[in-house]
mmCIF file of C-alpha atoms in Angstrom:
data_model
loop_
_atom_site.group_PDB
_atom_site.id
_atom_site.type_symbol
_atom_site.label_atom_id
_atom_site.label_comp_id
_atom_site.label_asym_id
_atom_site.label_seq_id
_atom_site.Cartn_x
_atom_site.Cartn_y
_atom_site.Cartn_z
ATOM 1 C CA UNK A 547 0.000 0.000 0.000
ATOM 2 C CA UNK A 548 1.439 3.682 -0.442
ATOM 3 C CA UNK A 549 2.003 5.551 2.101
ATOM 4 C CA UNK A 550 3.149 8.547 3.743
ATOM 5 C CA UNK A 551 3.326 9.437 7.203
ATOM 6 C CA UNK A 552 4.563 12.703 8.755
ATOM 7 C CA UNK A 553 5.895 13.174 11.650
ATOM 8 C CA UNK A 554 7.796 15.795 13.709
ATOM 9 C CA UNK A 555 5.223 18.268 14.550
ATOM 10 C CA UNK A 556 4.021 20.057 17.780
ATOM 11 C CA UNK A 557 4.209 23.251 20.003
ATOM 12 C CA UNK A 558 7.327 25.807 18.956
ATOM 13 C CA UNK A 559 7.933 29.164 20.325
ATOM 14 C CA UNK A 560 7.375 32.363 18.088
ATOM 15 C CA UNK A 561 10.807 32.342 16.033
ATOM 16 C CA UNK A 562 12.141 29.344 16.465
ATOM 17 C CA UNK A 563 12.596 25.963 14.320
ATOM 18 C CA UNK A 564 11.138 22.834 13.383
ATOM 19 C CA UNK A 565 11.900 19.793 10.841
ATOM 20 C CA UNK A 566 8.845 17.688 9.700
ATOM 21 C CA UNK A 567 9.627 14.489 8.299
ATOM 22 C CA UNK A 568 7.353 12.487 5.799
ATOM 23 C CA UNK A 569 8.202 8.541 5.421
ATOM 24 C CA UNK A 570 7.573 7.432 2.378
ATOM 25 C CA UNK A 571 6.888 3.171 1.417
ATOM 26 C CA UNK A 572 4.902 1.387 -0.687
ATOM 27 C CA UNK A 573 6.439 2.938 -3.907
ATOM 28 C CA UNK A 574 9.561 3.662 -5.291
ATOM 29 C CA UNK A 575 10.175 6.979 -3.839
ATOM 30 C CA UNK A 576 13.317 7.819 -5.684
ATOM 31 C CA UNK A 577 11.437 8.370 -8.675
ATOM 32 C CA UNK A 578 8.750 10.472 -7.727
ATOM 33 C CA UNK A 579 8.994 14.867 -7.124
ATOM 34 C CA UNK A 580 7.308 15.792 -3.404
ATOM 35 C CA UNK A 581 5.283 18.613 -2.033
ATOM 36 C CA UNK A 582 4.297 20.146 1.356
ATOM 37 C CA UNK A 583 1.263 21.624 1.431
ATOM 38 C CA UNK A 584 -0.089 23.053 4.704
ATOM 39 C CA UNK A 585 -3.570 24.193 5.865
ATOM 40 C CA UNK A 586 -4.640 26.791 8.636
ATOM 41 C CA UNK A 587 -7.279 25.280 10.545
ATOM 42 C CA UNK A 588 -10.883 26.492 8.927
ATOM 43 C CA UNK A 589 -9.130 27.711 5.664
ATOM 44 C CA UNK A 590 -7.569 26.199 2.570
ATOM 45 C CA UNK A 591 -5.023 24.765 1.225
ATOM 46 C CA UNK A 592 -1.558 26.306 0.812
ATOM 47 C CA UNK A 593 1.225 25.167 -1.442
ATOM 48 C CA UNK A 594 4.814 25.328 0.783
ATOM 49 C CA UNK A 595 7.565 23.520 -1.193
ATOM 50 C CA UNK A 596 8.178 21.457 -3.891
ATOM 51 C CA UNK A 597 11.709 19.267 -4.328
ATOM 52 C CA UNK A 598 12.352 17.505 -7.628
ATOM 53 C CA UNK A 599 13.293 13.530 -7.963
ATOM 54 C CA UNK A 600 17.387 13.872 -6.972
ATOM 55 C CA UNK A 601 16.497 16.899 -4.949
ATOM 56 C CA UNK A 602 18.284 18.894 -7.514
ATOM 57 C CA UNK A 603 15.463 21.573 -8.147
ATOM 58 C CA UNK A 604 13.678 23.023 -5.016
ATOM 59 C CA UNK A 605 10.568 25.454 -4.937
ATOM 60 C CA UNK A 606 8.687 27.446 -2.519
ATOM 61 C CA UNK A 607 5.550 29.858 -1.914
ATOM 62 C CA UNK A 608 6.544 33.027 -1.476
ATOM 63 C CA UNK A 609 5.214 33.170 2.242
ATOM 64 C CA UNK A 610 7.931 30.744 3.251
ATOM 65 C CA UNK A 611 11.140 31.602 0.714
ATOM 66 C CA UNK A 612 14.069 32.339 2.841
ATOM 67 C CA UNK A 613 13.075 30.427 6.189
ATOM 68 C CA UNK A 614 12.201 27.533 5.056
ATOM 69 C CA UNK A 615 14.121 24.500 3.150
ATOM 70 C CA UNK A 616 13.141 21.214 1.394
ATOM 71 C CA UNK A 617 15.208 18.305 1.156
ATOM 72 C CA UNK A 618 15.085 14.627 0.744
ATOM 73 C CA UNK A 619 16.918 11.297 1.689
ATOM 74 C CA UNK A 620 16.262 8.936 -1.526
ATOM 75 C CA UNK A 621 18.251 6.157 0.350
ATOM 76 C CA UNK A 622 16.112 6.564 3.872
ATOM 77 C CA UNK A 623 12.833 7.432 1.782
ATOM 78 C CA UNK A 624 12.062 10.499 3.738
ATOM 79 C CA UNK A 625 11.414 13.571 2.798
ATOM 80 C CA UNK A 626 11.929 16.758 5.329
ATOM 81 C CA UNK A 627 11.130 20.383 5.801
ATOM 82 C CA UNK A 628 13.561 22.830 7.736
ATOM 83 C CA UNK A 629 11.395 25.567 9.090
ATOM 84 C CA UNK A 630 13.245 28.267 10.693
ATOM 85 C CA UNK A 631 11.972 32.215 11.717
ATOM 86 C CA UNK A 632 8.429 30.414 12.668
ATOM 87 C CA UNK A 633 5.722 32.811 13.378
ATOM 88 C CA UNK A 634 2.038 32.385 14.510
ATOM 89 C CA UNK A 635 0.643 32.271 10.552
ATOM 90 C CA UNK A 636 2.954 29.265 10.035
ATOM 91 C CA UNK A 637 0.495 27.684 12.726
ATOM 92 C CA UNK A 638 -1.117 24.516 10.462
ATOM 93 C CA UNK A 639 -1.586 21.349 9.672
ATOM 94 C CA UNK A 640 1.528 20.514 7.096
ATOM 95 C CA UNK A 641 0.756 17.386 4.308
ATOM 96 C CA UNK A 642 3.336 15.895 2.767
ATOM 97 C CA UNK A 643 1.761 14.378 -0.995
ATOM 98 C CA UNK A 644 3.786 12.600 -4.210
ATOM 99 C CA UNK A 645 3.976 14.166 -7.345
ATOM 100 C CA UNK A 646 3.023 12.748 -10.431
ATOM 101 C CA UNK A 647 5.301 14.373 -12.495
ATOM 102 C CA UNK A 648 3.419 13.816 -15.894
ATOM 103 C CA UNK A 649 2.759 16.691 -17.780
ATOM 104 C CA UNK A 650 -0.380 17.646 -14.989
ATOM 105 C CA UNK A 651 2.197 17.538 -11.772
ATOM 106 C CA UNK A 652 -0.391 16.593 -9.633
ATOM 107 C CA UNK A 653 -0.449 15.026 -6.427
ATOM 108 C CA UNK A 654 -2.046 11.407 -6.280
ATOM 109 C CA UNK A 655 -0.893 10.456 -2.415
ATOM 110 C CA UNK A 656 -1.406 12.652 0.152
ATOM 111 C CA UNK A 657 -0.087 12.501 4.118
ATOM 112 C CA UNK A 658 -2.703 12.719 7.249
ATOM 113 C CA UNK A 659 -0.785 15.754 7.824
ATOM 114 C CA UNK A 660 1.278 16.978 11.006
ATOM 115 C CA UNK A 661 0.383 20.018 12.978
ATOM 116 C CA UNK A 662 2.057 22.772 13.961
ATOM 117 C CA UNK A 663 1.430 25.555 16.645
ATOM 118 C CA UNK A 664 3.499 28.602 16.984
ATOM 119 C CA UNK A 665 3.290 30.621 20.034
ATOM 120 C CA UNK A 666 4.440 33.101 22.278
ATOM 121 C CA UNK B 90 -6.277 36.008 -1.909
ATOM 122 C CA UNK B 91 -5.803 32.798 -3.894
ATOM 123 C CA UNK B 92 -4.296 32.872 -7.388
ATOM 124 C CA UNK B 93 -7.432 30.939 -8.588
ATOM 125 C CA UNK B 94 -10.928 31.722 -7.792
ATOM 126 C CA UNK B 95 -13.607 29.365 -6.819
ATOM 127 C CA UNK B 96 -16.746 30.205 -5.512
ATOM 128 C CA UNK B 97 -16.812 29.986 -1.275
ATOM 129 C CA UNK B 98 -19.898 27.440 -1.484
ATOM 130 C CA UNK B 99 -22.401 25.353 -3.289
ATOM 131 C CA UNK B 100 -25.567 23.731 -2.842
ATOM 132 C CA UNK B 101 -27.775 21.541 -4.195
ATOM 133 C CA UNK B 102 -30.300 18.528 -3.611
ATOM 134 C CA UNK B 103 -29.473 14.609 -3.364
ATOM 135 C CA UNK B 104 -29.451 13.295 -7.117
ATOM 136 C CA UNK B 105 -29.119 16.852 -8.578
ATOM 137 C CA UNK B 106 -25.682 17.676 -10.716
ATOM 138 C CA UNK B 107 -23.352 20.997 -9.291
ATOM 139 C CA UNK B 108 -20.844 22.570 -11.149
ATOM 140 C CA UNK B 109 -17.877 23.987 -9.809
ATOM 141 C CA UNK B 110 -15.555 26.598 -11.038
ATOM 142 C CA UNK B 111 -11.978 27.576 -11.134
ATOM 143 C CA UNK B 112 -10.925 30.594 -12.385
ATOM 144 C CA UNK B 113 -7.236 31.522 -13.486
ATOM 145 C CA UNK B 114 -4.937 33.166 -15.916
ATOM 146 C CA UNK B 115 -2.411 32.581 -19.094
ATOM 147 C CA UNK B 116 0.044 31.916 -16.111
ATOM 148 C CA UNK B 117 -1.411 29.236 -14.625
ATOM 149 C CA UNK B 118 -4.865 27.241 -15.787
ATOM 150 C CA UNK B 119 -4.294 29.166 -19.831
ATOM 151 C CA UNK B 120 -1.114 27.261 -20.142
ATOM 152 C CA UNK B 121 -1.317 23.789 -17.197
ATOM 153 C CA UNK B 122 -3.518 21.249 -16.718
ATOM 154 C CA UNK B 123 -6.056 21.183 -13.591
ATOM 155 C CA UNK B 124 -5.847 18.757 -11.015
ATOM 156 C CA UNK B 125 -8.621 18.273 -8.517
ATOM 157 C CA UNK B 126 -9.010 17.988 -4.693
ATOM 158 C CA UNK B 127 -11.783 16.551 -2.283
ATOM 159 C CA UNK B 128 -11.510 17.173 1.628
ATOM 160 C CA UNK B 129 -13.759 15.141 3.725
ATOM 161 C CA UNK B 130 -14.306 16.876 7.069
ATOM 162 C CA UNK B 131 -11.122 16.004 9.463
ATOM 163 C CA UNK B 132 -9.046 14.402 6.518
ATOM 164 C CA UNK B 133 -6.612 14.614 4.120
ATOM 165 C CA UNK B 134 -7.136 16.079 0.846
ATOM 166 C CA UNK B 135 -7.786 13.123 -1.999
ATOM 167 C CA UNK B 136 -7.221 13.322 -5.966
ATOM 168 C CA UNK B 137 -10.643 13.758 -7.563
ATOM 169 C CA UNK B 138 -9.553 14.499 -11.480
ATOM 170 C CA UNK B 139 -6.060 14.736 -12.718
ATOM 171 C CA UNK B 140 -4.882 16.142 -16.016
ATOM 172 C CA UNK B 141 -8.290 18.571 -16.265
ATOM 173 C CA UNK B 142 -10.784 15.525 -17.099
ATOM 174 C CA UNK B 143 -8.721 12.304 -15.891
ATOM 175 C CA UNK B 144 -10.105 10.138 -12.650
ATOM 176 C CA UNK B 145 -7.878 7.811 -10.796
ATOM 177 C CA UNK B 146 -9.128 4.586 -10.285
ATOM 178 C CA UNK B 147 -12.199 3.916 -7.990
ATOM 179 C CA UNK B 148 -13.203 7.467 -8.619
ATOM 180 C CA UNK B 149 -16.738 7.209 -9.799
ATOM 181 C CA UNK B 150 -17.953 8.688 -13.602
ATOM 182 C CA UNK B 151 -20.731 10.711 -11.826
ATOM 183 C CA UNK B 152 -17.630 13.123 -11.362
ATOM 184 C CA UNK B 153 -15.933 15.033 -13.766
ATOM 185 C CA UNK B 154 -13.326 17.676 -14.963
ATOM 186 C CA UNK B 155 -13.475 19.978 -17.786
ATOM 187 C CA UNK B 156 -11.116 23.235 -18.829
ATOM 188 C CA UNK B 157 -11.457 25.783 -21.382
ATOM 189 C CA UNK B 158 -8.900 28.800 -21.907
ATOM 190 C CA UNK B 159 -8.351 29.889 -18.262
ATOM 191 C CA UNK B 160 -10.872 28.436 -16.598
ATOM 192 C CA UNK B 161 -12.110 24.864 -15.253
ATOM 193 C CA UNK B 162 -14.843 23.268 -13.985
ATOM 194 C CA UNK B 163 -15.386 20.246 -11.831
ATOM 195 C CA UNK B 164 -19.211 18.676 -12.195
ATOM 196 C CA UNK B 165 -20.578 16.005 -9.340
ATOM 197 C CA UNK B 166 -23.763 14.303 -10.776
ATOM 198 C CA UNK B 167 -26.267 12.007 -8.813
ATOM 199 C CA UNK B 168 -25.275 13.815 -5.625
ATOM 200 C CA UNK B 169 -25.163 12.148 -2.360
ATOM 201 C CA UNK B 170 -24.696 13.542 1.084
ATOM 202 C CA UNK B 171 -21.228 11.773 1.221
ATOM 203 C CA UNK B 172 -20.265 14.300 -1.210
ATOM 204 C CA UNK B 173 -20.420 17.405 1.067
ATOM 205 C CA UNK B 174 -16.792 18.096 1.460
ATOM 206 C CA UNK B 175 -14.328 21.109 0.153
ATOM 207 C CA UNK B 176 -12.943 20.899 -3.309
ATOM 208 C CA UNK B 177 -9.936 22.345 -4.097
ATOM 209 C CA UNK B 178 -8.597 23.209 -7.757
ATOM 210 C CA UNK B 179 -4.646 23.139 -8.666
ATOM 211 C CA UNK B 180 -2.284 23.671 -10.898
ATOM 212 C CA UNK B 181 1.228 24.956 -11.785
ATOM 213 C CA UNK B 182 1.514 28.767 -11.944
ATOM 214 C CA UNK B 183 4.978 29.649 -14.488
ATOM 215 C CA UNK B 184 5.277 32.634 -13.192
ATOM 216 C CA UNK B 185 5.532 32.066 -9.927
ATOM 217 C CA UNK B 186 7.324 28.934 -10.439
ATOM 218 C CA UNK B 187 5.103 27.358 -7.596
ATOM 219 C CA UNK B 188 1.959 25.614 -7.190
ATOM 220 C CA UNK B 189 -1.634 27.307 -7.134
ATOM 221 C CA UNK B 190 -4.613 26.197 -5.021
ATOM 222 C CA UNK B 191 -8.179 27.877 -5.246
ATOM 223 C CA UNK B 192 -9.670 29.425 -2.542
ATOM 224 C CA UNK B 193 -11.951 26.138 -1.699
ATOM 225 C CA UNK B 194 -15.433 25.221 -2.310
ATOM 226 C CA UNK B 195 -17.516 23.410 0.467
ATOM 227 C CA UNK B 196 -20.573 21.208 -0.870
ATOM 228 C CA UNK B 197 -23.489 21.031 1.044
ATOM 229 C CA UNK B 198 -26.123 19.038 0.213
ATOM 230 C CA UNK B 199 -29.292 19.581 1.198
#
């Protein structure tokens, strides 16, 4: 069955840092691009970072460029997210999802999703 | 304010057929294809439609995609109260280099 499970969330003071970690089985993970895509409580989603199959290419949403880095462990199938500078609108429930990277990009697998709270 | 615009809500009766819509640019929807999202209450987003008008397996053919120019559309027919949820359109934005959600839609059926 595929899978992905994140992990590594919880309570973190205003400014300070957090890595989420997303396990990845039941597919070959090397060969498939990964997103984070988080989720205020009550609102929608929001796209955070995208990392390409050898992690060569990285992307990010403009509300997290600069604090925030992608990266990925092909041989430990795990993919993480370094979030640094955290403030209270970076409270949210963070998905990790696989990428189909046909010509659509879409994401076919999604996480349950991690939360993080920021606070004072 | 989300790149793409969908309307905040939509309603109709069990068995009736809603439409909903997803509104972009050149950018983004004009020049990508349209991926689709359903969010049960408490859970993880799920792939609906894929490639504007492609379901994944065990996705029923009551639901469907379409896209034209810079805008696209996601239909539910035979509705059933399982359906009320949040649906969420996607795609690839080139000028951002990033990915673009809609605002959200939440289904309620009445």
């Amino acid at each position: 069955e595929v899978q992905l499970l994140e992990s590594g969330g919880g309570l973190v003071q205003f400014g300070g840092s957090l890595r989420l970690s997303c396990a990845a089985s039941g597919f070959t993970f090397s060969s498939y691009a990964m997103r984070w895509v988080r989720q205020v409580p009550g609102k929608g989603l929001e796209y955070v970072s995208g990392i390409s199959v050898s992690g060569s290419h990285t992307y990010y949403g403009d509300s997290v460029k600069g604090r925030f880095t992608i990266s990925r462990d092909n041989s430990k199938n795990t993919l993480y997210l370094q979030m640094n500078s955290l403030t209270a609108e970076d409270t949210a429930v963070y998905y990790c999802a696989k990428v189909v990277t046909t010509e659509g990009y879409y994401m076919d697998v999604w996480g349950k999703g991690t939360t993080v709270t920021v606070s004072s | 304010q989300s790149v793409l615009t969908q309307p905040p809500s939509v309603s109709a009766a069990p068995g009736q057929k809603v439409t909903i819509s997803c509104s972009g640019s050149s950018s983004n929807i004009g020049n990508n294809y349209v991926s689709w999202y359903q969010q049960l209450p408490g859970t993880a987003p799920k792939l609906l439609i894929y490639e504007n008008n492609e379901r994944p397996s065990g996705i029923p053919d009551r639901i469907s995609g379409s896209k034209s120019g810079t805008s696209a559309t996601l239909g539910i027919t035979g509705l059933q109260t399982g359906d009320e949820a949040d649906y969420y359109c996607g795609t690839w934005d080139n000028s951002l280099s990033a990915w673009v959600f809609g605002g959200g839609t939440r289904l309620t059926v009445l």
